[in-house]
Short mmCIF file of C-alpha atoms and ligand atoms in Angstrom, two decimals:
data_model
loop_
_atom_site.label_atom_id
_atom_site.label_comp_id
_atom_site.label_asym_id
_atom_site.label_seq_id
_atom_site.Cartn_x
_atom_site.Cartn_y
_atom_site.Cartn_z
CA MET A 1 113.05 87.42 98.14
CA TYR A 2 109.94 85.21 98.61
CA ALA A 3 106.82 84.71 96.51
CA LYS A 4 103.34 85.27 97.96
CA PHE A 5 99.86 84.34 96.74
CA HIS A 6 98.61 87.91 96.53
CA SER A 7 95.08 87.72 95.03
CA ILE A 8 92.52 85.55 93.29
CA GLY A 9 89.80 86.10 90.66
CA ALA A 10 87.58 83.84 88.57
CA PHE A 11 84.95 83.81 85.87
CA VAL A 12 82.32 81.23 84.98
CA PRO A 13 80.13 81.37 81.87
CA SER A 14 76.41 81.83 82.50
CA LYS A 15 75.13 78.84 80.52
CA VAL A 16 74.42 75.80 82.73
CA LEU A 17 74.53 72.24 81.39
CA SER A 18 72.70 70.06 83.91
CA ASN A 19 72.62 66.29 84.29
CA ALA A 20 69.01 66.46 83.09
CA ASP A 21 70.24 68.15 79.88
CA LEU A 22 72.82 65.38 79.38
CA GLU A 23 70.13 62.71 79.86
CA LYS A 24 68.59 64.07 76.65
CA MET A 25 71.92 63.91 74.78
CA VAL A 26 73.45 60.52 75.76
CA ASP A 27 72.47 57.29 77.49
CA THR A 28 73.09 58.40 81.08
CA SER A 29 71.17 59.44 84.18
CA ASP A 30 71.34 62.12 86.82
CA GLU A 31 71.58 59.35 89.42
CA TRP A 32 74.60 57.65 87.71
CA ILE A 33 76.50 60.92 87.24
CA LEU A 34 75.86 62.11 90.79
CA LYS A 35 76.78 58.77 92.36
CA ARG A 36 79.96 58.20 90.31
CA THR A 37 81.27 61.78 90.15
CA GLY A 38 79.35 64.13 92.48
CA ILE A 39 78.66 66.44 89.53
CA LYS A 40 75.21 68.06 89.28
CA GLU A 41 75.92 70.64 86.60
CA ARG A 42 78.70 72.38 84.74
CA ARG A 43 79.08 75.72 82.87
CA ILE A 44 79.53 75.89 79.12
CA ALA A 45 80.94 78.92 77.28
CA SER A 46 78.95 80.30 74.39
CA GLU A 47 80.18 79.92 70.81
CA ASN A 48 81.90 83.31 70.69
CA GLU A 49 83.21 83.18 74.29
CA VAL A 50 86.74 81.73 74.13
CA THR A 51 89.38 80.77 76.68
CA SER A 52 91.13 84.16 76.57
CA ASP A 53 87.83 86.02 77.14
CA MET A 54 87.10 84.15 80.35
CA ALA A 55 90.74 84.47 81.44
CA THR A 56 90.78 88.22 80.78
CA ILE A 57 87.77 88.83 83.04
CA ALA A 58 89.24 86.64 85.82
CA SER A 59 92.61 88.41 85.49
CA LYS A 60 91.14 91.92 85.75
CA ILE A 61 89.53 90.89 89.04
CA ALA A 62 92.76 89.36 90.37
CA ILE A 63 94.87 92.42 89.44
CA LYS A 64 92.33 94.76 91.07
CA ARG A 65 92.14 92.65 94.23
CA ALA A 66 95.95 92.78 94.48
CA GLY A 67 95.65 96.57 94.49
CA LEU A 68 97.79 96.72 91.35
CA GLU A 69 97.56 98.23 87.88
CA LYS A 70 98.11 96.25 84.69
CA GLU A 71 101.43 98.09 84.27
CA ASP A 72 102.71 96.37 87.44
CA ILE A 73 102.48 92.87 85.91
CA ASP A 74 105.84 91.71 84.55
CA LEU A 75 105.06 88.12 83.50
CA VAL A 76 101.89 86.41 82.23
CA VAL A 77 101.63 82.61 82.38
CA CYS A 78 98.50 80.85 81.19
CA ALA A 79 97.88 77.16 81.91
CA THR A 80 95.46 75.67 79.41
CA VAL A 81 94.89 72.67 77.17
CA THR A 82 92.16 74.51 75.29
CA PRO A 83 94.14 77.46 73.92
CA ASP A 84 92.43 79.94 71.61
CA TYR A 85 94.78 78.70 68.86
CA PHE A 86 96.72 75.48 68.26
CA ASN A 87 99.44 76.64 68.89
CA MET A 88 100.32 80.21 67.90
CA PRO A 89 99.84 82.73 69.34
CA SER A 90 99.87 81.51 72.92
CA THR A 91 96.72 82.25 74.89
CA ALA A 92 98.91 84.20 77.35
CA CYS A 93 99.82 86.58 74.49
CA VAL A 94 96.14 87.01 73.56
CA ILE A 95 95.18 87.65 77.20
CA SER A 96 98.02 90.17 77.64
CA ASP A 97 96.74 92.05 74.60
CA LYS A 98 93.13 92.00 75.86
CA LEU A 99 94.34 93.30 79.24
CA GLY A 100 96.45 96.02 77.59
CA ILE A 101 99.66 94.58 79.08
CA LYS A 102 102.49 95.50 76.72
CA ASN A 103 106.07 94.33 76.34
CA VAL A 104 106.16 91.66 79.02
CA GLN A 105 107.09 88.00 78.75
CA ALA A 106 103.99 85.83 78.18
CA PHE A 107 103.68 82.10 77.56
CA ASP A 108 101.41 79.08 78.03
CA ILE A 109 101.90 75.97 80.11
CA SER A 110 100.50 72.65 78.94
CA ALA A 111 100.09 70.39 81.98
CA ALA A 112 96.36 69.69 81.72
CA CYS A 113 94.58 69.76 85.10
CA SER A 114 97.90 70.32 86.91
CA GLY A 115 98.55 73.48 84.88
CA PHE A 116 97.67 76.06 87.53
CA VAL A 117 99.96 74.56 90.18
CA TYR A 118 102.70 74.18 87.53
CA ALA A 119 102.21 77.91 86.73
CA LEU A 120 102.43 78.68 90.45
CA SER A 121 105.79 76.90 90.61
CA VAL A 122 107.05 78.90 87.61
CA ALA A 123 105.91 82.19 89.20
CA LYS A 124 107.58 81.25 92.50
CA ALA A 125 110.88 80.46 90.74
CA PHE A 126 110.86 83.69 88.68
CA ILE A 127 110.16 85.77 91.78
CA GLU A 128 112.64 84.02 94.08
CA SER A 129 115.35 84.45 91.44
CA GLY A 130 114.65 88.20 91.46
CA MET A 131 113.69 88.25 87.77
CA LYS A 132 110.01 89.29 88.26
CA LYS A 133 107.92 91.08 90.89
CA HIS A 134 104.24 90.53 90.02
CA VAL A 135 103.37 87.45 87.99
CA LEU A 136 99.85 86.92 86.64
CA ILE A 137 99.07 83.19 86.54
CA ILE A 138 95.95 81.86 84.91
CA GLY A 139 94.16 78.54 84.59
CA ALA A 140 91.54 78.81 81.86
CA GLU A 141 89.66 76.27 79.78
CA LYS A 142 86.97 76.08 77.18
CA PHE A 143 87.01 72.34 77.72
CA SER A 144 83.69 71.94 75.93
CA SER A 145 85.68 72.56 72.71
CA LEU A 146 87.49 69.23 73.23
CA VAL A 147 84.50 67.14 74.27
CA ASP A 148 82.50 64.76 72.09
CA TYR A 149 78.94 65.27 73.32
CA THR A 150 77.98 61.81 72.05
CA ASP A 151 80.58 60.11 74.33
CA ARG A 152 78.93 59.53 77.70
CA SER A 153 82.19 58.48 79.37
CA THR A 154 83.68 61.99 79.02
CA CYS A 155 80.93 64.52 78.26
CA ILE A 156 79.42 64.30 81.74
CA LEU A 157 82.68 65.31 83.42
CA PHE A 158 83.96 68.56 81.98
CA GLY A 159 83.03 72.23 82.12
CA ASP A 160 84.39 75.66 81.19
CA GLY A 161 85.75 78.54 83.28
CA ALA A 162 88.81 80.54 84.31
CA GLY A 163 90.71 81.52 87.42
CA SER A 164 93.62 83.93 87.85
CA ALA A 165 96.01 84.86 90.63
CA VAL A 166 98.70 87.45 91.12
CA ILE A 167 101.88 86.10 92.70
CA SER A 168 104.05 88.89 94.10
CA ALA A 169 107.47 89.37 95.63
CA THR A 170 107.70 89.84 99.39
CA GLU A 171 110.44 90.02 102.00
CA ASP A 172 108.11 88.65 104.68
CA LYS A 173 108.71 84.90 105.07
CA ASN A 174 105.41 84.50 106.97
CA GLU A 175 103.39 85.23 103.84
CA ALA A 176 105.59 83.21 101.46
CA ILE A 177 104.53 80.15 99.47
CA ILE A 178 105.95 77.34 101.58
CA ASP A 179 106.52 74.51 99.11
CA ILE A 180 105.45 73.12 95.74
CA HIS A 181 105.87 69.59 94.38
CA ALA A 182 105.26 69.16 90.65
CA SER A 183 105.87 65.94 88.78
CA ALA A 184 105.04 63.94 85.65
CA ASP A 185 105.18 60.46 84.16
CA GLY A 186 104.85 60.41 80.37
CA SER A 187 104.54 56.63 80.27
CA TYR A 188 100.86 57.11 81.15
CA ALA A 189 100.28 59.53 78.27
CA ASP A 190 97.49 57.41 76.78
CA PHE A 191 95.36 57.62 79.95
CA LEU A 192 94.16 61.09 78.91
CA VAL A 193 94.83 62.25 75.39
CA THR A 194 93.53 64.45 72.62
CA PRO A 195 95.13 62.75 69.59
CA ALA A 196 94.67 65.62 67.10
CA PRO A 197 95.46 68.14 65.80
CA GLY A 198 99.21 67.89 66.22
CA ALA A 199 102.35 66.63 64.53
CA VAL A 200 101.24 63.02 65.01
CA HIS A 201 97.83 63.63 63.43
CA PRO A 202 97.67 66.86 61.44
CA VAL A 203 94.14 67.85 60.45
CA SER A 204 92.80 65.43 57.85
CA GLN A 205 89.58 63.77 56.86
CA LYS A 206 90.64 60.78 59.00
CA VAL A 207 90.90 63.05 62.07
CA ILE A 208 87.34 64.28 61.48
CA ASP A 209 85.90 60.85 60.63
CA GLU A 210 87.46 59.16 63.67
CA GLY A 211 86.86 62.07 66.06
CA LEU A 212 90.56 62.24 66.97
CA ASN A 213 90.14 65.90 67.90
CA PHE A 214 88.14 64.91 71.00
CA VAL A 215 89.45 64.06 74.45
CA GLN A 216 89.86 60.34 75.14
CA MET A 217 90.22 58.96 78.63
CA LYS A 218 90.86 55.65 80.38
CA GLY A 219 88.56 56.74 83.20
CA ASN A 220 88.81 53.84 85.59
CA GLU A 221 92.61 53.48 85.34
CA THR A 222 93.01 57.26 85.70
CA PHE A 223 90.76 57.22 88.76
CA LYS A 224 92.80 54.56 90.58
CA LEU A 225 96.16 56.13 89.75
CA ALA A 226 94.88 59.58 90.80
CA VAL A 227 93.84 58.36 94.24
CA ARG A 228 97.14 56.53 94.80
CA THR A 229 99.40 59.31 93.53
CA LEU A 230 97.61 62.21 95.20
CA THR A 231 97.41 60.51 98.58
CA LYS A 232 101.15 59.80 98.51
CA ASP A 233 101.99 63.31 97.25
CA VAL A 234 99.97 65.28 99.82
CA LYS A 235 101.25 63.11 102.67
CA GLU A 236 104.83 63.75 101.49
CA ILE A 237 104.51 67.54 101.21
CA LEU A 238 102.91 67.76 104.67
CA ALA A 239 105.55 65.50 106.26
CA LYS A 240 108.44 67.33 104.56
CA ASN A 241 107.19 70.65 105.92
CA LYS A 242 106.22 69.22 109.34
CA ILE A 243 102.61 70.37 109.01
CA ASP A 244 99.72 68.28 110.31
CA ALA A 245 96.70 67.83 108.02
CA LYS A 246 94.41 68.95 110.85
CA ASP A 247 96.12 72.37 110.82
CA ILE A 248 95.15 73.03 107.18
CA PRO A 249 91.90 75.03 107.12
CA HIS A 250 91.55 74.80 103.32
CA PHE A 251 92.35 71.64 101.39
CA VAL A 252 91.78 72.68 97.75
CA PRO A 253 91.93 69.59 95.53
CA HIS A 254 91.52 69.48 91.77
CA GLN A 255 87.78 69.12 91.19
CA ALA A 256 87.67 66.03 88.95
CA ASN A 257 85.49 63.62 90.86
CA TYR A 258 83.97 63.76 94.35
CA ARG A 259 85.06 60.16 95.01
CA ILE A 260 88.74 60.97 94.30
CA ILE A 261 88.55 64.04 96.57
CA LYS A 262 86.82 62.05 99.34
CA ALA A 263 89.39 59.22 99.17
CA VAL A 264 92.34 61.63 99.49
CA GLY A 265 90.57 63.72 102.16
CA ASP A 266 89.80 60.57 104.17
CA ALA A 267 93.41 59.38 103.88
CA LEU A 268 94.44 62.70 105.49
CA LYS A 269 91.60 62.42 108.06
CA MET A 270 90.25 65.78 106.87
CA THR A 271 86.83 66.99 108.07
CA GLU A 272 84.16 68.16 105.61
CA GLU A 273 84.81 71.77 106.65
CA GLN A 274 88.44 71.51 105.53
CA VAL A 275 87.75 70.16 102.04
CA VAL A 276 86.79 72.69 99.35
CA LEU A 277 84.20 71.28 96.94
CA THR A 278 82.97 72.91 93.75
CA VAL A 279 82.82 69.82 91.53
CA GLY A 280 79.05 69.57 92.01
CA LYS A 281 78.36 72.92 90.35
CA TYR A 282 81.27 73.27 87.90
CA GLY A 283 82.41 69.72 87.04
CA ASN A 284 86.03 69.27 85.99
CA THR A 285 87.35 72.54 84.52
CA SER A 286 90.92 71.22 84.17
CA ALA A 287 93.53 73.95 84.77
CA ALA A 288 90.81 76.37 85.93
CA SER A 289 89.49 74.11 88.66
CA ILE A 290 91.85 75.03 91.52
CA PRO A 291 91.80 78.84 91.08
CA MET A 292 87.99 78.71 90.64
CA ALA A 293 87.74 76.74 93.89
CA ILE A 294 90.05 79.19 95.73
CA ASN A 295 87.93 82.05 94.41
CA ASP A 296 84.82 80.31 95.68
CA ILE A 297 86.03 80.22 99.29
CA TYR A 298 87.42 83.76 98.95
CA GLU A 299 84.13 85.22 97.70
CA SER A 300 82.08 83.35 100.29
CA GLY A 301 84.27 84.93 103.00
CA ARG A 302 85.75 81.60 104.15
CA LEU A 303 89.33 82.34 103.07
CA LYS A 304 91.06 84.81 105.35
CA LYS A 305 94.46 86.46 105.14
CA GLY A 306 97.22 84.20 106.45
CA GLU A 307 95.21 80.98 106.39
CA LEU A 308 96.96 77.90 105.03
CA MET A 309 95.90 76.20 101.81
CA LEU A 310 96.94 72.75 100.60
CA LEU A 311 96.49 72.40 96.83
CA ASP A 312 96.67 69.10 95.01
CA THR A 313 96.06 68.15 91.42
CA PHE A 314 96.35 65.41 88.83
CA GLY A 315 95.90 65.44 85.07
CA GLY A 316 96.85 64.46 81.54
CA GLY A 317 100.51 63.83 80.83
CA LEU A 318 100.23 62.32 83.34
CA THR A 319 101.09 65.22 85.60
CA TRP A 320 100.49 65.88 89.27
CA ALA A 321 101.37 68.59 91.78
CA SER A 322 100.75 69.84 95.29
CA ALA A 323 101.41 73.11 97.05
CA LEU A 324 101.42 74.45 100.61
CA LEU A 325 100.90 78.16 101.03
CA PRO A 326 99.21 80.84 103.08
CA PHE A 327 96.68 83.12 101.41
CA ALA A 328 98.52 86.46 101.42
CA GLY A 329 95.78 88.70 100.02
CA GLU A 330 93.39 90.91 101.96
CA SER A 331 90.29 89.08 103.26
CA LEU A 332 87.06 90.11 101.54
N1 COA B 1 76.26 57.08 82.29
C1 COA B 1 75.92 55.81 82.54
N2 COA B 1 76.77 54.78 82.49
C2 COA B 1 78.05 55.05 82.17
C3 COA B 1 78.49 56.35 81.89
C4 COA B 1 77.54 57.39 81.96
N3 COA B 1 77.86 58.67 81.71
N4 COA B 1 79.81 56.32 81.60
C5 COA B 1 80.18 55.03 81.71
N5 COA B 1 79.13 54.26 82.04
C6 COA B 1 79.10 52.83 82.25
C7 COA B 1 80.21 52.09 81.54
O1 COA B 1 79.88 51.83 80.22
C8 COA B 1 80.31 50.84 82.39
O2 COA B 1 79.30 49.94 81.98
P1 COA B 1 79.57 48.35 81.96
O3 COA B 1 79.87 47.98 83.37
O4 COA B 1 78.28 47.83 81.46
O5 COA B 1 80.73 48.17 81.05
C9 COA B 1 79.99 51.31 83.80
O6 COA B 1 79.28 52.56 83.64
C10 COA B 1 81.20 51.50 84.68
O7 COA B 1 82.16 52.26 83.94
P2 COA B 1 83.52 52.72 84.58
O8 COA B 1 84.28 53.51 83.57
O9 COA B 1 84.21 51.53 85.19
O10 COA B 1 82.97 53.66 85.75
P3 COA B 1 83.72 54.39 86.89
O11 COA B 1 83.14 54.07 88.20
O12 COA B 1 85.22 54.27 86.74
O13 COA B 1 83.33 55.91 86.63
C11 COA B 1 84.37 57.88 85.70
C12 COA B 1 83.71 56.54 85.43
C13 COA B 1 84.83 58.49 84.42
C14 COA B 1 83.36 58.78 86.38
C15 COA B 1 85.56 57.66 86.67
O14 COA B 1 86.35 56.59 86.20
C16 COA B 1 86.44 58.86 86.82
O15 COA B 1 86.03 59.88 87.35
N6 COA B 1 87.70 58.73 86.44
C17 COA B 1 88.68 59.77 86.62
C18 COA B 1 88.43 60.84 85.66
C19 COA B 1 89.35 61.96 85.89
O16 COA B 1 89.62 62.35 86.98
N7 COA B 1 89.82 62.48 84.78
C20 COA B 1 90.54 63.65 84.72
C21 COA B 1 91.77 63.60 85.48
S1 COA B 1 92.14 65.23 85.67
#
C-alpha cells in the first residue's frame, strides 16, 4: 500500500496587516521589510477566530475536494505551535469535534514551521503500515497570539492561516508520495523559542512582566542556518531519488523570507516559474505556510494532477524537512 497526496484546502482570515500598518506600530519601514523579507502584508485572525476555526474551514474544503465524507477520515493530525489550548485538549481533537468526526485517533504535532511536512510523514507511515486509509493532516496557526507587536524584529514576519490535506491509501505507485526527509537538532532550541507558558516557566507575574509568552528569535543566526540546511537537504533528497531540479514544476518552500527561498532556489538553479511564492501576501504562517502555498497554486490552476512537488521547510526546534511527491488530486 502507498500513500498519495489526495487533496488540498486552505483558509486565510480577512483582516490584512500591511507594512504601512506596522510603520504606525513600531520603528520600521515598508522599504526595510520588503527588502529584508519580501513581505508586503500578512493576515491576522480576529479575536474570536482561533486556530481550530481556520483549520476546520480548510479541512472541510480538503475533504470535499478528495470526494470523501467526514466519516471516511480515520486519523486527524494537526501541526501547530499556536494550539487553541496549552496543552489539553489537542487542537486536532477540537477540529475533529467541529468537523463532526467521531471516534477516530486525533493528535497534534509540535514541530513549528516544519509541522506540516512532519504530519505528512506520519500520515505516510500510518497508511503504508495499513493502519489507516484517509488521514486528514492540517497546518494551522494563529501566530499573532504569540507575537509581541512592540518587537520589530519578529512582528513584521508572522501571519495567521490554515491549510489541510487528505492523504489516502493507493495501490498505484505512480501517484505515491516518493520520499520524505524529516530531521531535528535540539541544540539550536534557543534560536526560536516561546519561553512560557510551560513546565520551565509556568504562568506567573514574571512571565507577564518579562513578556516570556512571546516568540523570541535569533533572526540572523536562524537565517544563515536555514539557507545552509535547506540547500543541503533538498539537494540530498533529489540526488537520492535521482530527480533533477529542472524536472520539478513546483518547488514549494516554507514561506519565511524571500531571501532564504531565493538562495535555496538559486542553489538548485530553479527558474522563477518553478518557485512558489506567497510570502509577500501572507508572511510566515509557520505550519500553515506550505499547505497554504500548495492551495494557492491549486486554486490558480497551476497545479495539475500528477505534477511533481518538492517541499522544504525549516523551523523552531530546530526542525527541518523536505518531501518529493506528485499531486494526486483532480486538477481544478
Ligand atoms: N525594521 C527596521 N529595522 C530593523 C527591523 C525592522 N523590523 N528589525 C531589525 N532591524 C534592524 C536591527 O536592529 C539591525 O540594526 P543595527 O544594524 O543597527 O543593529 C538591522 O536591522 C539588521 O538586523 P538583522 O537582524 O541583522 O537583520 P537581517 O538582515 O538578519 O534581517 C530578519 C532580519 C528577521 C528579517 C532575518 O534575519 C530573517 O528573516 N531571519 C530568519 C527568520 C526566520 O526564517 N524565522 C523563522 C524560521 S521558520
